[in-house]
């Protein structure tokens, strides 16, 4: 034998899944949504995504190398995902320096200041996004409208998102019937031909990505399904009571960041609970807060706030919703 | 829908490459090193001395207490020395070294005993014989069988479960034994039924051993009260608590034993050893060992004398292949890596696994990404990531409150961890400390 | 404008007053009497909270000192005799003077003399690797080299030597708190009397294997030959299980055993170099070297002059 025998404690075989593979699976799952946004927004979407990804990787490298003086882990794919998800939550045509600021907040403040991958409490991409949203509300809600803005980004024609239109219309006392007439149809929403952030365009593409993640077992069904069902039920109740003042559940689920949030943001491994019971509680919390913000809050959209708020509850959820210990309750009887 | 246990579990690649290989008889080794601590509990006390002549099956170390077991000479020969030899624990342990007498015919004539179905002994005699013959659990835990069978009066006991699950990847020792000695095993079961006055027996076999399932179904047709349960393939179904839950739906209470829910579980290997002890008064001096590994020339199953150095087994299958980096005593999930090939086969050795470089190396441990996989696969409903953190930080009280002691060390958490974190290493360490703290308290 | 200033001032003042009153009442109501001696003794103790005395911290040790009648069995190893005398003076109790001790490492199995035969993969702590098996070398008694003792030392008195793979003890910093002794799973660290000028003679090995096996696994192992036992004039060497142990009480530091040990497993520390012939030879060599250097220097000088 050329090399000495290895001794280690059992088990001696390991599954071939690595965290790196998990991360790249998420990246693959995001590709359809990215393609749709490229089709819809053209070069603008590409620039925003590229800037966000590059600056996230760069900040991670610089901070780890020169500030933290630890091993550089930009290869593990987590900063890549943060960059993509951040870009997906931004309107295309956002000034480049703002994207860079957002990336710095996402990587520097939300991730590395907590100790890096695995230690952050809040979803880094969402922290970056919310930071930008509250700092630059005007630019962050300038949505280049789809279709017409396919080739150029210079003369961006801006329009409101469906949720923004509903909120605005209802504020001025308009009825849902009138508002809905101006809205894109549900099918258009599903295919992704409405205004909004880069990644939240197409419900179909997000669903495809989500199904891929479920198939690869990167995520479990608990968070997305619970979250979407709860949202549908809640908005459905209001809609049934007063269809003139509240939008239908289908609009709520297909528009805004609901699908992106349910499949990619809330399911972030690091910032979601670790038990299945906990995941369900977590998802219900997100759905309730989202609906409350959408229906009664000042902002038209609340998924990112809801996820961040529930992120803060995750340690608590992990403490109180534990898996049932084997043999802790004796229900079996002796015949 | 086949039965299984509900919570957790994993599906490692089975790699049962030796499933078709019949059990061959190993040549009697020139020297055997018999450790005196082959079972859980108190080591046996040596009753022979240097230069003593021993005959095959003679007691060479006597049971040292209640939870202990007799040890018999596997060969006829001369005790050359009482020495310290590294066993699978990685430490040097007291061994009795016996040089085989090359002229003694009993070493070379293996009598294949014919099937004997009449059980002559009375229940009390059966238990005494099991004690005398040094039978221990051959599934790997090596718990002395007489202690397990020593049921206090007044205890409700209605089921005997025979563990033919063999959920560890690679190992096929139990599988082959079931195929080749099915009728003897059924007689062994009837012996225990008689000894314990039991009416109901279930043989649990995983569905990847369809031949064994159909064979047993055929053999037990005429028998009353014996059933065969085909089980879903899932690791760690061979764990007592998981098996009882899978077959009977009964959940063994925390820190309890299967006996608490009226069940006794025995491995098929143990049952066969009991059959031989009762019907032919043959002590436990040999067992079936799977010698396996992807790169081995001809991996197979063997009848091996206790105390045979592992290098003899390796030589039998064509020597260590180039690039071998790890030798495991037992299966890949729960076996122990051994330091060299002088380690002797003991009563608990169910297999020898030879692993090459690619599989042997552990990935570098990275940050926990809190994916929760370890929680999902834990069959005991524990949170391995939390237990690892607590024992790493020295918070043993808290770890104990989080039920660290109920961990069965199946290794599912370490198996699935995408960050290659040494979860079980730390949990085992924490368990040791908690155990020490608890004993010092009492 | 003035109103709002006034109101805020008043509000803050009244808040402050209320808080002060509450704090006062609470501190009176929940006052716990403590023997003032405890604080005094605590002040004298080193305050390192090393737990070397057996109590979890200095404060609890102070309580123990005050509350026990006979404190002769209690000792603060860090503070030593001086501190204990002062404590005794305050409390009016008797203390027993103890010889100061220092930690020594009873293993010399560096990478060079004790080759590694296996490779350990897993958490690099001595406690866990000791649980898994007997270590990367063939010696199951010696140092595992993962530095648990260094991690536990609160006085920066230990560090891992990169070249030998063994921990080194800086005797000046060692307070003999005993944390490393407690931590080591192999029990290779021993507390031995400091003696004058830190002179120590001890067996640097714990290998209980028979000579040949021990020697094979480590070239500086104690092989149990008993030569030291035979030569010791004071019967300070005890042989148990093929291993010599020098009783520090009986040993007179004559160093006869050091010379006779065939594997150099007996360690002497801080003794002045012996006057042996070899040393003289070395001096000659050194002189030659010095002369050579002078010659070179001169020649250089000449060159520079020229």
PDB file of C-alpha atoms in Angstrom, chain C residues 100-299:
ATOM      1  CA  UNK C 100       5.002  24.557  43.493  1.00  0.00           C
ATOM      2  CA  UNK C 101       4.392  22.261  40.559  1.00  0.00           C
ATOM      3  CA  UNK C 102       4.554  22.582  36.831  1.00  0.00           C
ATOM      4  CA  UNK C 103       3.089  20.612  33.950  1.00  0.00           C
ATOM      5  CA  UNK C 104       5.405  18.297  32.028  1.00  0.00           C
ATOM      6  CA  UNK C 105       4.687  16.377  28.864  1.00  0.00           C
ATOM      7  CA  UNK C 106       5.431  12.699  29.222  1.00  0.00           C
ATOM      8  CA  UNK C 107       5.770  11.967  25.531  1.00  0.00           C
ATOM      9  CA  UNK C 108       8.556  12.628  23.082  1.00  0.00           C
ATOM     10  CA  UNK C 109       6.900  10.944  20.126  1.00  0.00           C
ATOM     11  CA  UNK C 110       7.521  13.540  17.475  1.00  0.00           C
ATOM     12  CA  UNK C 111       6.712  12.819  13.827  1.00  0.00           C
ATOM     13  CA  UNK C 112      10.327  11.824  13.267  1.00  0.00           C
ATOM     14  CA  UNK C 113      10.726   9.167  15.943  1.00  0.00           C
ATOM     15  CA  UNK C 114       7.161   7.880  15.919  1.00  0.00           C
ATOM     16  CA  UNK C 115       6.046   7.371  12.324  1.00  0.00           C
ATOM     17  CA  UNK C 116       2.402   7.654  11.388  1.00  0.00           C
ATOM     18  CA  UNK C 117       0.951   4.394  10.133  1.00  0.00           C
ATOM     19  CA  UNK C 118      -2.617   5.489   9.497  1.00  0.00           C
ATOM     20  CA  UNK C 119      -4.416   8.660   8.549  1.00  0.00           C
ATOM     21  CA  UNK C 120      -7.231   9.968  10.711  1.00  0.00           C
ATOM     22  CA  UNK C 121     -10.126  11.773   9.090  1.00  0.00           C
ATOM     23  CA  UNK C 122     -12.648  13.469  11.285  1.00  0.00           C
ATOM     24  CA  UNK C 123     -12.862  16.280  13.774  1.00  0.00           C
ATOM     25  CA  UNK C 124      -9.346  17.198  14.864  1.00  0.00           C
ATOM     26  CA  UNK C 125      -9.722  17.041  18.581  1.00  0.00           C
ATOM     27  CA  UNK C 126      -7.915  14.597  20.815  1.00  0.00           C
ATOM     28  CA  UNK C 127     -11.111  13.687  22.623  1.00  0.00           C
ATOM     29  CA  UNK C 128     -12.871  12.453  19.496  1.00  0.00           C
ATOM     30  CA  UNK C 129      -9.923  10.798  17.791  1.00  0.00           C
ATOM     31  CA  UNK C 130      -9.169   8.959  21.039  1.00  0.00           C
ATOM     32  CA  UNK C 131     -12.718   7.726  20.982  1.00  0.00           C
ATOM     33  CA  UNK C 132     -12.417   6.476  17.408  1.00  0.00           C
ATOM     34  CA  UNK C 133      -9.148   4.610  17.784  1.00  0.00           C
ATOM     35  CA  UNK C 134      -5.674   4.535  19.215  1.00  0.00           C
ATOM     36  CA  UNK C 135      -4.230   7.285  17.070  1.00  0.00           C
ATOM     37  CA  UNK C 136      -2.340   7.711  13.843  1.00  0.00           C
ATOM     38  CA  UNK C 137       0.802   6.065  15.149  1.00  0.00           C
ATOM     39  CA  UNK C 138       1.256   2.544  16.476  1.00  0.00           C
ATOM     40  CA  UNK C 139       1.659   3.861  20.020  1.00  0.00           C
ATOM     41  CA  UNK C 140      -1.638   3.917  21.834  1.00  0.00           C
ATOM     42  CA  UNK C 141      -0.286   5.659  24.912  1.00  0.00           C
ATOM     43  CA  UNK C 142       1.330   8.798  23.540  1.00  0.00           C
ATOM     44  CA  UNK C 143       0.315  12.215  22.363  1.00  0.00           C
ATOM     45  CA  UNK C 144      -2.425  12.419  19.714  1.00  0.00           C
ATOM     46  CA  UNK C 145      -1.205  15.829  18.625  1.00  0.00           C
ATOM     47  CA  UNK C 146      -4.538  17.554  18.105  1.00  0.00           C
ATOM     48  CA  UNK C 147      -3.867  20.115  20.799  1.00  0.00           C
ATOM     49  CA  UNK C 148      -6.837  19.879  23.142  1.00  0.00           C
ATOM     50  CA  UNK C 149      -4.465  20.851  25.963  1.00  0.00           C
ATOM     51  CA  UNK C 150      -3.393  23.986  24.122  1.00  0.00           C
ATOM     52  CA  UNK C 151      -7.008  24.987  23.534  1.00  0.00           C
ATOM     53  CA  UNK C 152      -7.839  24.604  27.195  1.00  0.00           C
ATOM     54  CA  UNK C 153      -4.816  26.501  28.581  1.00  0.00           C
ATOM     55  CA  UNK C 154      -5.894  29.920  29.796  1.00  0.00           C
ATOM     56  CA  UNK C 155      -2.427  31.218  30.518  1.00  0.00           C
ATOM     57  CA  UNK C 156      -0.812  30.940  27.080  1.00  0.00           C
ATOM     58  CA  UNK C 157       1.562  28.440  28.570  1.00  0.00           C
ATOM     59  CA  UNK C 158       1.262  25.894  25.771  1.00  0.00           C
ATOM     60  CA  UNK C 159       1.552  25.853  22.033  1.00  0.00           C
ATOM     61  CA  UNK C 160       1.770  23.198  19.352  1.00  0.00           C
ATOM     62  CA  UNK C 161       5.239  22.730  17.930  1.00  0.00           C
ATOM     63  CA  UNK C 162       4.809  22.489  14.175  1.00  0.00           C
ATOM     64  CA  UNK C 163       7.917  20.425  13.571  1.00  0.00           C
ATOM     65  CA  UNK C 164       7.426  17.782  16.268  1.00  0.00           C
ATOM     66  CA  UNK C 165       3.623  17.765  16.306  1.00  0.00           C
ATOM     67  CA  UNK C 166       3.701  17.819  20.094  1.00  0.00           C
ATOM     68  CA  UNK C 167       2.574  20.518  22.493  1.00  0.00           C
ATOM     69  CA  UNK C 168       5.264  22.544  24.234  1.00  0.00           C
ATOM     70  CA  UNK C 169       4.903  23.890  27.741  1.00  0.00           C
ATOM     71  CA  UNK C 170       6.314  27.303  28.574  1.00  0.00           C
ATOM     72  CA  UNK C 171       7.176  26.631  32.176  1.00  0.00           C
ATOM     73  CA  UNK C 172       7.370  30.306  33.093  1.00  0.00           C
ATOM     74  CA  UNK C 173       3.741  30.824  32.157  1.00  0.00           C
ATOM     75  CA  UNK C 174       2.475  27.562  33.614  1.00  0.00           C
ATOM     76  CA  UNK C 175       0.421  28.129  36.735  1.00  0.00           C
ATOM     77  CA  UNK C 176      -0.163  24.424  37.292  1.00  0.00           C
ATOM     78  CA  UNK C 177      -3.927  24.913  37.192  1.00  0.00           C
ATOM     79  CA  UNK C 178      -4.248  21.375  35.889  1.00  0.00           C
ATOM     80  CA  UNK C 179      -6.672  22.099  33.069  1.00  0.00           C
ATOM     81  CA  UNK C 180      -4.476  20.327  30.515  1.00  0.00           C
ATOM     82  CA  UNK C 181      -4.035  17.302  32.776  1.00  0.00           C
ATOM     83  CA  UNK C 182      -7.781  17.044  33.018  1.00  0.00           C
ATOM     84  CA  UNK C 183      -8.314  17.510  29.290  1.00  0.00           C
ATOM     85  CA  UNK C 184      -5.757  15.077  27.913  1.00  0.00           C
ATOM     86  CA  UNK C 185      -7.489  11.800  27.022  1.00  0.00           C
ATOM     87  CA  UNK C 186      -4.150  10.002  27.199  1.00  0.00           C
ATOM     88  CA  UNK C 187      -3.125  11.448  30.575  1.00  0.00           C
ATOM     89  CA  UNK C 188       0.338  12.249  29.299  1.00  0.00           C
ATOM     90  CA  UNK C 189       0.618  15.572  31.121  1.00  0.00           C
ATOM     91  CA  UNK C 190       1.767  15.305  34.692  1.00  0.00           C
ATOM     92  CA  UNK C 191       2.146  17.874  37.437  1.00  0.00           C
ATOM     93  CA  UNK C 192       5.649  17.585  38.877  1.00  0.00           C
ATOM     94  CA  UNK C 193       7.419  19.696  41.485  1.00  0.00           C
ATOM     95  CA  UNK C 194       9.213  22.657  40.037  1.00  0.00           C
ATOM     96  CA  UNK C 195      12.313  22.148  42.192  1.00  0.00           C
ATOM     97  CA  UNK C 196      15.078  24.730  42.273  1.00  0.00           C
ATOM     98  CA  UNK C 197      15.783  26.388  38.937  1.00  0.00           C
ATOM     99  CA  UNK C 198      13.178  24.178  37.299  1.00  0.00           C
ATOM    100  CA  UNK C 199      15.447  21.146  37.382  1.00  0.00           C
ATOM    101  CA  UNK C 200      13.468  18.058  36.494  1.00  0.00           C
ATOM    102  CA  UNK C 201      14.153  14.468  35.621  1.00  0.00           C
ATOM    103  CA  UNK C 202      11.263  12.352  34.409  1.00  0.00           C
ATOM    104  CA  UNK C 203      10.382   9.546  32.044  1.00  0.00           C
ATOM    105  CA  UNK C 204       9.108  11.046  28.822  1.00  0.00           C
ATOM    106  CA  UNK C 205       7.038   8.049  27.841  1.00  0.00           C
ATOM    107  CA  UNK C 206       3.931   6.185  28.863  1.00  0.00           C
ATOM    108  CA  UNK C 207       4.204   3.186  26.567  1.00  0.00           C
ATOM    109  CA  UNK C 208       3.294   0.024  28.413  1.00  0.00           C
ATOM    110  CA  UNK C 209       4.018  -2.308  25.506  1.00  0.00           C
ATOM    111  CA  UNK C 210       6.767  -4.851  25.662  1.00  0.00           C
ATOM    112  CA  UNK C 211      10.189  -3.556  24.651  1.00  0.00           C
ATOM    113  CA  UNK C 212      10.276  -4.688  21.040  1.00  0.00           C
ATOM    114  CA  UNK C 213       6.781  -3.529  20.198  1.00  0.00           C
ATOM    115  CA  UNK C 214       7.284  -0.220  21.954  1.00  0.00           C
ATOM    116  CA  UNK C 215      10.563   0.412  20.210  1.00  0.00           C
ATOM    117  CA  UNK C 216       9.051  -0.433  16.849  1.00  0.00           C
ATOM    118  CA  UNK C 217       6.281   2.091  17.234  1.00  0.00           C
ATOM    119  CA  UNK C 218       8.497   4.831  18.662  1.00  0.00           C
ATOM    120  CA  UNK C 219      12.262   4.990  18.798  1.00  0.00           C
ATOM    121  CA  UNK C 220      12.352   6.965  22.050  1.00  0.00           C
ATOM    122  CA  UNK C 221       9.847   4.795  23.876  1.00  0.00           C
ATOM    123  CA  UNK C 222      10.528   3.356  27.297  1.00  0.00           C
ATOM    124  CA  UNK C 223      11.194  -0.298  26.594  1.00  0.00           C
ATOM    125  CA  UNK C 224      10.946  -1.388  30.179  1.00  0.00           C
ATOM    126  CA  UNK C 225      14.561  -2.601  30.416  1.00  0.00           C
ATOM    127  CA  UNK C 226      14.786  -1.653  34.114  1.00  0.00           C
ATOM    128  CA  UNK C 227      18.317  -0.294  33.757  1.00  0.00           C
ATOM    129  CA  UNK C 228      17.240   2.952  35.390  1.00  0.00           C
ATOM    130  CA  UNK C 229      15.664   1.046  38.237  1.00  0.00           C
ATOM    131  CA  UNK C 230      18.910  -0.834  38.825  1.00  0.00           C
ATOM    132  CA  UNK C 231      21.142   2.199  38.734  1.00  0.00           C
ATOM    133  CA  UNK C 232      19.015   4.531  40.841  1.00  0.00           C
ATOM    134  CA  UNK C 233      20.700   4.942  44.226  1.00  0.00           C
ATOM    135  CA  UNK C 234      17.540   6.162  45.928  1.00  0.00           C
ATOM    136  CA  UNK C 235      15.049   3.580  44.595  1.00  0.00           C
ATOM    137  CA  UNK C 236      13.092   6.400  43.032  1.00  0.00           C
ATOM    138  CA  UNK C 237      12.365   4.476  39.843  1.00  0.00           C
ATOM    139  CA  UNK C 238       9.315   2.244  39.846  1.00  0.00           C
ATOM    140  CA  UNK C 239       8.667  -0.245  37.058  1.00  0.00           C
ATOM    141  CA  UNK C 240       5.031  -1.020  36.340  1.00  0.00           C
ATOM    142  CA  UNK C 241       3.775  -2.710  33.147  1.00  0.00           C
ATOM    143  CA  UNK C 242       7.043  -2.362  31.242  1.00  0.00           C
ATOM    144  CA  UNK C 243       7.178   1.315  32.071  1.00  0.00           C
ATOM    145  CA  UNK C 244       9.483   3.285  34.352  1.00  0.00           C
ATOM    146  CA  UNK C 245       8.206   6.052  36.567  1.00  0.00           C
ATOM    147  CA  UNK C 246      10.423   8.352  38.592  1.00  0.00           C
ATOM    148  CA  UNK C 247       9.006   9.283  41.960  1.00  0.00           C
ATOM    149  CA  UNK C 248       9.609  13.037  42.263  1.00  0.00           C
ATOM    150  CA  UNK C 249       9.784  12.877  46.058  1.00  0.00           C
ATOM    151  CA  UNK C 250      12.554  10.309  46.173  1.00  0.00           C
ATOM    152  CA  UNK C 251      14.499  11.547  43.161  1.00  0.00           C
ATOM    153  CA  UNK C 252      17.597  13.547  43.986  1.00  0.00           C
ATOM    154  CA  UNK C 253      18.201  14.661  40.406  1.00  0.00           C
ATOM    155  CA  UNK C 254      21.475  12.745  40.143  1.00  0.00           C
ATOM    156  CA  UNK C 255      20.770  12.038  36.472  1.00  0.00           C
ATOM    157  CA  UNK C 256      22.358   8.586  36.456  1.00  0.00           C
ATOM    158  CA  UNK C 257      19.237   7.169  34.851  1.00  0.00           C
ATOM    159  CA  UNK C 258      19.318   9.740  32.069  1.00  0.00           C
ATOM    160  CA  UNK C 259      22.702   8.544  30.918  1.00  0.00           C
ATOM    161  CA  UNK C 260      21.939   4.868  31.100  1.00  0.00           C
ATOM    162  CA  UNK C 261      18.593   4.914  29.290  1.00  0.00           C
ATOM    163  CA  UNK C 262      19.184   3.155  25.953  1.00  0.00           C
ATOM    164  CA  UNK C 263      16.312   4.910  24.178  1.00  0.00           C
ATOM    165  CA  UNK C 264      16.821   8.364  25.700  1.00  0.00           C
ATOM    166  CA  UNK C 265      13.304   8.320  27.002  1.00  0.00           C
ATOM    167  CA  UNK C 266      14.255   9.948  30.303  1.00  0.00           C
ATOM    168  CA  UNK C 267      14.153  13.716  30.029  1.00  0.00           C
ATOM    169  CA  UNK C 268      16.254  16.194  32.014  1.00  0.00           C
ATOM    170  CA  UNK C 269      15.420  19.863  31.918  1.00  0.00           C
ATOM    171  CA  UNK C 270      17.350  23.018  32.664  1.00  0.00           C
ATOM    172  CA  UNK C 271      20.539  21.326  33.761  1.00  0.00           C
ATOM    173  CA  UNK C 272      23.739  23.087  32.728  1.00  0.00           C
ATOM    174  CA  UNK C 273      25.526  21.255  29.890  1.00  0.00           C
ATOM    175  CA  UNK C 274      27.738  18.454  31.104  1.00  0.00           C
ATOM    176  CA  UNK C 275      31.487  18.573  30.885  1.00  0.00           C
ATOM    177  CA  UNK C 276      32.093  15.713  28.515  1.00  0.00           C
ATOM    178  CA  UNK C 277      34.910  15.278  26.041  1.00  0.00           C
ATOM    179  CA  UNK C 278      32.600  15.957  23.129  1.00  0.00           C
ATOM    180  CA  UNK C 279      31.988  19.470  24.358  1.00  0.00           C
ATOM    181  CA  UNK C 280      35.714  20.155  24.375  1.00  0.00           C
ATOM    182  CA  UNK C 281      36.006  18.914  20.811  1.00  0.00           C
ATOM    183  CA  UNK C 282      33.194  21.175  19.781  1.00  0.00           C
ATOM    184  CA  UNK C 283      34.984  24.135  21.284  1.00  0.00           C
ATOM    185  CA  UNK C 284      38.038  23.372  19.212  1.00  0.00           C
ATOM    186  CA  UNK C 285      35.903  23.246  16.094  1.00  0.00           C
ATOM    187  CA  UNK C 286      34.313  26.497  17.077  1.00  0.00           C
ATOM    188  CA  UNK C 287      37.719  28.060  17.586  1.00  0.00           C
ATOM    189  CA  UNK C 288      38.758  26.966  14.152  1.00  0.00           C
ATOM    190  CA  UNK C 289      35.605  28.469  12.756  1.00  0.00           C
ATOM    191  CA  UNK C 290      36.240  31.702  14.569  1.00  0.00           C
ATOM    192  CA  UNK C 291      39.774  31.868  13.246  1.00  0.00           C
ATOM    193  CA  UNK C 292      38.531  31.198   9.751  1.00  0.00           C
ATOM    194  CA  UNK C 293      36.008  33.952  10.065  1.00  0.00           C
ATOM    195  CA  UNK C 294      38.674  36.322  11.255  1.00  0.00           C
ATOM    196  CA  UNK C 295      40.829  35.425   8.314  1.00  0.00           C
ATOM    197  CA  UNK C 296      37.983  36.016   5.923  1.00  0.00           C
ATOM    198  CA  UNK C 297      37.166  39.291   7.597  1.00  0.00           C
ATOM    199  CA  UNK C 298      40.774  40.354   7.336  1.00  0.00           C
ATOM    200  CA  UNK C 299      40.991  39.443   3.714  1.00  0.00           C
TER     201      UNK C 299
END
